[in-house]
Tab-separated table of C-alpha atoms in Angstrom:
chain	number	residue	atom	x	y	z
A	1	UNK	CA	-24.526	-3.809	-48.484
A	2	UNK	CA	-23.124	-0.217	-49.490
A	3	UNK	CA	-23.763	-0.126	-53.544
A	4	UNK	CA	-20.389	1.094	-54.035
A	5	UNK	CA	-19.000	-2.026	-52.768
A	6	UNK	CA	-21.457	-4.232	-54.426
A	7	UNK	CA	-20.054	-2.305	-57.704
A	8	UNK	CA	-16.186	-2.825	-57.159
A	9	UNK	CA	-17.012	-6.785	-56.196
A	10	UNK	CA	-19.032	-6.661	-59.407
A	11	UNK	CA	-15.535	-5.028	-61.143
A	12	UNK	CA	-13.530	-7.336	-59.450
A	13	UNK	CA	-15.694	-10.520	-60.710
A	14	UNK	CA	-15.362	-9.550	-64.457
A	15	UNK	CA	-11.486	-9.360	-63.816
A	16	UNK	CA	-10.220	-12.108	-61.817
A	17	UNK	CA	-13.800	-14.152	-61.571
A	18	UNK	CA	-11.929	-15.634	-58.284
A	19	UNK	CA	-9.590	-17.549	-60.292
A	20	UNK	CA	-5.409	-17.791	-59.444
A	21	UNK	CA	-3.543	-14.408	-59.384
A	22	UNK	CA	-1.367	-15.831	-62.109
A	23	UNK	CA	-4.088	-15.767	-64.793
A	24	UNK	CA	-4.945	-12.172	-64.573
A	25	UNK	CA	-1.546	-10.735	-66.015
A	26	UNK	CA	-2.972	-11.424	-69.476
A	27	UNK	CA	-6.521	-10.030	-69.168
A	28	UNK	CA	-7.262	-7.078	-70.720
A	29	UNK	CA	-8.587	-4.527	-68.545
A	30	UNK	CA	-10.026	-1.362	-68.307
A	31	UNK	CA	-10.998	-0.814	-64.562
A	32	UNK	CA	-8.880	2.224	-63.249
A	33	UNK	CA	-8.406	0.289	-59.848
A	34	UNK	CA	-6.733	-2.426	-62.109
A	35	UNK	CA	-3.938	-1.190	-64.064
A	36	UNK	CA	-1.085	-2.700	-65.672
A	37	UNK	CA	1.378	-1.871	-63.059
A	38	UNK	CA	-1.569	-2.393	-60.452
A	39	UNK	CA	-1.827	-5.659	-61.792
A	40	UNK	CA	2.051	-6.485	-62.513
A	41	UNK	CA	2.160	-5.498	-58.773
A	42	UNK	CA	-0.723	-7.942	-57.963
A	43	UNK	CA	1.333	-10.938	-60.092
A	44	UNK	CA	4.220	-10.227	-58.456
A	45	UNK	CA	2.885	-10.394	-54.819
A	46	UNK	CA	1.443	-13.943	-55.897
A	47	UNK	CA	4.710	-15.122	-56.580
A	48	UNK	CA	6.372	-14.381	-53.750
A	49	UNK	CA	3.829	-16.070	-51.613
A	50	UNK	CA	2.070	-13.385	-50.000
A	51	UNK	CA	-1.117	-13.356	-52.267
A	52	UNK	CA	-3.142	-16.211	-54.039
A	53	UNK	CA	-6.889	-15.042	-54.683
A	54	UNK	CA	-8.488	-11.757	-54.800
A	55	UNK	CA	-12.063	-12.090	-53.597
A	56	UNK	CA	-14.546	-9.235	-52.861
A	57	UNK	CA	-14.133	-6.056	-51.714
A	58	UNK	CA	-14.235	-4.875	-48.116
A	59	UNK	CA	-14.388	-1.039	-49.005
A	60	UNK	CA	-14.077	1.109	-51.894
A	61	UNK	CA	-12.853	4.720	-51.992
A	62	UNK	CA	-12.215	7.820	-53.604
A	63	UNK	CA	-8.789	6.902	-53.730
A	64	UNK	CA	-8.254	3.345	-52.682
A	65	UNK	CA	-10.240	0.112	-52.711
A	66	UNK	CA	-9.650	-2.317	-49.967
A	67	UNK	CA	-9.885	-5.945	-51.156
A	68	UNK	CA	-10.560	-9.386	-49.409
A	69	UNK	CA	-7.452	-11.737	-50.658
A	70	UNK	CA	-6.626	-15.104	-49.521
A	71	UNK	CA	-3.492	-16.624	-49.048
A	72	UNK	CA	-2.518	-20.371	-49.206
A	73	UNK	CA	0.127	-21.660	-47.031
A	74	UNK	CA	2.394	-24.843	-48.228
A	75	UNK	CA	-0.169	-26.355	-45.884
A	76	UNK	CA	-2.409	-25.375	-48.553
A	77	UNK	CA	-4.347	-24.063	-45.571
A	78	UNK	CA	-6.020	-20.679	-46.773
A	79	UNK	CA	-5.910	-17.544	-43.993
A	80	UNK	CA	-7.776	-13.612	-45.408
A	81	UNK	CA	-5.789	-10.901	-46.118
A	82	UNK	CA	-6.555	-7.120	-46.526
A	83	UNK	CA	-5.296	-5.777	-50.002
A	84	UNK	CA	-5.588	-2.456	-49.851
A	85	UNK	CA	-4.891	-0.701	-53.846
A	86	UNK	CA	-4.529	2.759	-54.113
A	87	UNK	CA	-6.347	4.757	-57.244
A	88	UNK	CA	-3.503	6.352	-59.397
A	89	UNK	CA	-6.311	8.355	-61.322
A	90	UNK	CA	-8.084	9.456	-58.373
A	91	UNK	CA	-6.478	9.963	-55.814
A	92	UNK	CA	-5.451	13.688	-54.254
A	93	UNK	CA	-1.924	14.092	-54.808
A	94	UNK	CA	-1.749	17.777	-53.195
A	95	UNK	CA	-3.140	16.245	-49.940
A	96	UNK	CA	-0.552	13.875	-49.824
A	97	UNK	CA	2.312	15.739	-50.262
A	98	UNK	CA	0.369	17.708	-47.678
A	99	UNK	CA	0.638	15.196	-45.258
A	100	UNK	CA	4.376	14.144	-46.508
A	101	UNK	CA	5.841	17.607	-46.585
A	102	UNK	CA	7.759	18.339	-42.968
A	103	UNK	CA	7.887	14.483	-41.900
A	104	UNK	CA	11.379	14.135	-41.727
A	105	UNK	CA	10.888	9.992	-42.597
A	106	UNK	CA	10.513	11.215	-45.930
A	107	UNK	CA	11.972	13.365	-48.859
A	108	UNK	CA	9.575	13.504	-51.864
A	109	UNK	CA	10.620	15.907	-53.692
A	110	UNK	CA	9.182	14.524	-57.156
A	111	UNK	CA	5.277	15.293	-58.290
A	112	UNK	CA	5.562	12.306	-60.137
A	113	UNK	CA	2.386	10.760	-59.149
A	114	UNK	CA	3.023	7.032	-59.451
A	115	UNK	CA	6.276	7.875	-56.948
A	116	UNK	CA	4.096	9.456	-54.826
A	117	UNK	CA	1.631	7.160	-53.838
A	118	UNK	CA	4.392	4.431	-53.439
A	119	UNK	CA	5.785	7.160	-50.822
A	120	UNK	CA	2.388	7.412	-49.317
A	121	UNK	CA	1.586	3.062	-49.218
A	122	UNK	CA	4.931	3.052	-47.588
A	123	UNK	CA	3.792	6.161	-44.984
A	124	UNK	CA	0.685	3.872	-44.331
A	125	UNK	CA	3.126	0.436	-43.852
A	126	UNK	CA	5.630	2.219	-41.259
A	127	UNK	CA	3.166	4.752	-39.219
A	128	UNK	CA	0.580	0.774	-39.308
A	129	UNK	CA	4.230	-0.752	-37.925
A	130	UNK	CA	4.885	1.639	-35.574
A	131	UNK	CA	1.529	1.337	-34.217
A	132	UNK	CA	1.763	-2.174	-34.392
A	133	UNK	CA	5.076	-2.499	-32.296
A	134	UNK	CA	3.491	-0.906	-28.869
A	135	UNK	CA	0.629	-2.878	-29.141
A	136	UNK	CA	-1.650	-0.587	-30.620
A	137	UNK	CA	-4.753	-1.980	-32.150
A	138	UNK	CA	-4.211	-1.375	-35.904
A	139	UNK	CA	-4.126	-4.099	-38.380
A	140	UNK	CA	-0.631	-5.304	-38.992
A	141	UNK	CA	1.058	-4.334	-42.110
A	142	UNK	CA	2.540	-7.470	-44.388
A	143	UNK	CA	4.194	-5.779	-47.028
A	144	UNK	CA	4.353	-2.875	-49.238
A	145	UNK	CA	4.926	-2.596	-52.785
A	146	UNK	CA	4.239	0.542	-55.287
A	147	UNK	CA	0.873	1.296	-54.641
A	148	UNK	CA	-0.697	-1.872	-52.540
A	149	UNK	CA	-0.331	-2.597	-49.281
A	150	UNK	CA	-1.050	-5.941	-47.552
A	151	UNK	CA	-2.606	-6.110	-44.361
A	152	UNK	CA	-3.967	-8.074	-41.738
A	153	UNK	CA	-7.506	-9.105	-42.409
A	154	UNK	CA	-9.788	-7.846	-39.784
A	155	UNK	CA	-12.460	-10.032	-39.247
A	156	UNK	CA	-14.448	-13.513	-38.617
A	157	UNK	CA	-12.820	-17.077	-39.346
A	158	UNK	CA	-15.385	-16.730	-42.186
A	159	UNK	CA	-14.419	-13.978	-44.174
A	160	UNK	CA	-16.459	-11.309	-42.902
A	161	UNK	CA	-14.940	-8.412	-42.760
A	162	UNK	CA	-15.374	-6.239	-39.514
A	163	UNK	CA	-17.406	-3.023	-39.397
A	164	UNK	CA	-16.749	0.436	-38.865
A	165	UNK	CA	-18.054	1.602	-35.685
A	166	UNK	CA	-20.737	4.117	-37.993
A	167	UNK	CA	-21.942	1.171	-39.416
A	168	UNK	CA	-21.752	-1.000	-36.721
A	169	UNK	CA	-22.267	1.356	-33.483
A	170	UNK	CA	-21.162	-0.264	-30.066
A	171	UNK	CA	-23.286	-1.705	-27.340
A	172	UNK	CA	-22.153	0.134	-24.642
A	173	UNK	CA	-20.585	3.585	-25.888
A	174	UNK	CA	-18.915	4.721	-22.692
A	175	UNK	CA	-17.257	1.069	-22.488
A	176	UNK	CA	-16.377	1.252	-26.259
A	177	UNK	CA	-15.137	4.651	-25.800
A	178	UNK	CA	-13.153	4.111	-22.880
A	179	UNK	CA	-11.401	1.220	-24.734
A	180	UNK	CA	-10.541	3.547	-27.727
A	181	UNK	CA	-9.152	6.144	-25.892
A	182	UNK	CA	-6.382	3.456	-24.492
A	183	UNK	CA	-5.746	2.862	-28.074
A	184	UNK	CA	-5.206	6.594	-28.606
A	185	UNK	CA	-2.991	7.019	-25.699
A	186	UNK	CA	-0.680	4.278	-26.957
A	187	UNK	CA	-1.052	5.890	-30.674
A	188	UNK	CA	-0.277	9.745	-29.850
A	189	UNK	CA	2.298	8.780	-26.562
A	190	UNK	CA	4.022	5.703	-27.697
A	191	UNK	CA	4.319	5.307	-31.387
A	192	UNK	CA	4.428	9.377	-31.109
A	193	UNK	CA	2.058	9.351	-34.037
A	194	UNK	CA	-1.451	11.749	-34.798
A	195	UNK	CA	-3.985	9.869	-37.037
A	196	UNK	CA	-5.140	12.658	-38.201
A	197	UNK	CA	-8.598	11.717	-40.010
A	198	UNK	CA	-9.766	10.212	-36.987
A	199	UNK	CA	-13.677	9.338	-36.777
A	200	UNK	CA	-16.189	6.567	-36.610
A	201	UNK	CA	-15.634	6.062	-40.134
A	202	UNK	CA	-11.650	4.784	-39.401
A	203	UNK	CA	-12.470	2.978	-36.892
A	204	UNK	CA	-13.272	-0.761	-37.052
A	205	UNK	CA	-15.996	-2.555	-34.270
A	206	UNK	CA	-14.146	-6.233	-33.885
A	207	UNK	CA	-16.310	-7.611	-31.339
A	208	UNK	CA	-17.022	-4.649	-29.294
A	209	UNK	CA	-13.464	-3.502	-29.466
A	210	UNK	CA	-11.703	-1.075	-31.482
A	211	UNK	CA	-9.523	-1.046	-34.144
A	212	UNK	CA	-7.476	1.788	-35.658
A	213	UNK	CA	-7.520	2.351	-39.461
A	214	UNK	CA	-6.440	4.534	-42.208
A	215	UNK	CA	-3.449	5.955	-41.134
A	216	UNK	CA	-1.600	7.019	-44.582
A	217	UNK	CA	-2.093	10.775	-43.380
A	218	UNK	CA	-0.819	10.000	-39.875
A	219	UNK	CA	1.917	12.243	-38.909
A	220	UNK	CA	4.455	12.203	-36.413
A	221	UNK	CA	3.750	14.244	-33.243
A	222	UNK	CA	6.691	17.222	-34.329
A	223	UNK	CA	5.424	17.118	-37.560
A	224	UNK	CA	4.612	21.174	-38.199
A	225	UNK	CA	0.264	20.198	-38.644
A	226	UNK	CA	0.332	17.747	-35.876
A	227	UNK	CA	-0.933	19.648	-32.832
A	228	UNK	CA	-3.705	21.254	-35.605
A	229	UNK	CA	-4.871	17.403	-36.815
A	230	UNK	CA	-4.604	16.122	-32.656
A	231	UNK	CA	-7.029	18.958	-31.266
A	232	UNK	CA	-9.374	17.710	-34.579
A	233	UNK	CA	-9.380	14.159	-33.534
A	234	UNK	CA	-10.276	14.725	-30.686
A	235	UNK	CA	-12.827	16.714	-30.973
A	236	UNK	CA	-14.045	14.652	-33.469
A	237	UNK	CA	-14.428	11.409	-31.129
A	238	UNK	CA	-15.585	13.821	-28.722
A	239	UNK	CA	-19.170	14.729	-31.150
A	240	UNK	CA	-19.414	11.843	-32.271
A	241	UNK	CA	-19.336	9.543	-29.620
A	242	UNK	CA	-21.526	12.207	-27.622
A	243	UNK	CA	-24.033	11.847	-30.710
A	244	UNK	CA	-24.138	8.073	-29.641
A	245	UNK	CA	-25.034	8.731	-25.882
A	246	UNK	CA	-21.358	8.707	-24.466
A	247	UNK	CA	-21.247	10.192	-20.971
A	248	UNK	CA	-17.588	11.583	-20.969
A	249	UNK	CA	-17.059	15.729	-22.088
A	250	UNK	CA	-13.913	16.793	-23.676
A	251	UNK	CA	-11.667	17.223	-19.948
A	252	UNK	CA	-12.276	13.939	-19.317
A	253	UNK	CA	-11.356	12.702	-22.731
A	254	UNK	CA	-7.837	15.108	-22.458
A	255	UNK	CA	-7.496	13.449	-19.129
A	256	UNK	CA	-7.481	10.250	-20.927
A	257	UNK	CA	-4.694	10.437	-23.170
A	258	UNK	CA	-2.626	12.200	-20.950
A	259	UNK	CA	-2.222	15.624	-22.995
A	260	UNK	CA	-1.658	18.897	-22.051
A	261	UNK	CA	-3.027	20.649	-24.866
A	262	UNK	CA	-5.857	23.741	-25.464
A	263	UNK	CA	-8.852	21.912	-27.353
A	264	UNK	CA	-10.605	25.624	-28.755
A	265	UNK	CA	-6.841	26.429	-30.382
């Protein structure tokens, strides 16, 4: 297991030592992932009904840790969520208001940093939505608030969370490949969305099929860097799938998701 995530389980242990949401308002705490507000956030998400337990961590981050949570239905029947927290003291504020400036779904003017980030979970929440509503594979976004986001938990009935496809690599790369670029297609020509930071590292390997990730920076297709970030992508997938033995060149991979575009600009 990657250290860093044995650390922030380690973190997470001391905190809420996998008891009920409701008695971790009064713990003292130091972590930076678990702040007051981080954790008023937390409380309040448990008593609405969309959070119970906290309960590892998936993946940790420069500027967000992704969290297993569980929630328990008036069935009392548990199902896994994805909590995904974003880092107030970490995280880079002038790439996000990067990403933010010139999408007209938003108007932060503010460099406050806590309103910020809630500008940017909420960014993640509608461009994961979006996504979501042409059937793209992404994990589908539950609900927003300040700087969490609850997602869809991508995994087995077990609680294992899936892999990304560089540390899981597929089977059959041209198959795999093939698959994600349908994904794509739907992402750039339906939800009119670029993901921008697109790589093996954002994408998941759920049984041999792909699934989309990490899409706080995506942008909408007339957003002023979006042709810029699109060539990027795609020659990202391009070198790195070719590093993994995948047959197709860069034409074919144009071809693919239908775009009329100059991949050396």
């Amino acid at each position: 297991m990657d250290p860093k995530i044995t650390k922030a389980d380690e973190e997470i242990q001391k905190i809420i030592s996998k008891k009920r949401l409701k008695s971790v308002e009064d713990r003292r705490v130091g972590s930076e992932i678990f702040d007051e507000q981080t954790l008023k956030t937390l409380y309040k998400l448990a008593n609405h009904g969309y959070l119970t337990v906290l309960n590892g961590a998936i993946s940790t981050g420069k500027e967000a840790n992704v969290l297993k949570g569980i929630h328990e239905d008036d069935s009392r029947v548990d199902s896994f969520v994805a909590v995904k927290i974003y880092r107030i003291a970490t995280s880079d504020f002038k790439k996000m208001q990067y990403y933010i400036q010139g999408d007209p779904r938003f108007n932060v003017k503010s460099n406050n940093k806590r309103q910020l980030i809630t500008s940017w979970v909420n960014k993640e929440y509608r461009n994961l939505l979006r996504a979501h509503e042409v059937d793209v594979n992404v994990p589908k976004p539950i609900i927003a608030m300040n700087n969490v986001l609850l997602l869809e938990f991508i995994g087995d009935d077990l609680g294992n969370p899936a892999q990304t496809v560089k540390n899981q690599p597929p089977i059959d790369v041209d198959e795999f490949l093939n698959k994600l670029l349908i994904e794509m297609n739907k992402f750039i020509n339906e939800a009119n969305l670029v993901h921008g930071d697109l790589s093996t590292f954002n994408i998941l390997n759920k049984d041999e099929k792909p699934v989309i990730i990490d899409v706080s920076q995506s942008v909408v297709r007339d957003h002023p860097i979006a042709n810029d970030l699109l060539i990027r992508d795609i020659n990202t997938i391009f070198k790195e799938f070719k590093k993994m033995g995948a047959s197709a060149d860069l034409e074919e991979i144009k071809a693919a998701l239908n775009l009329d575009i100059d991949l050396t600009t």
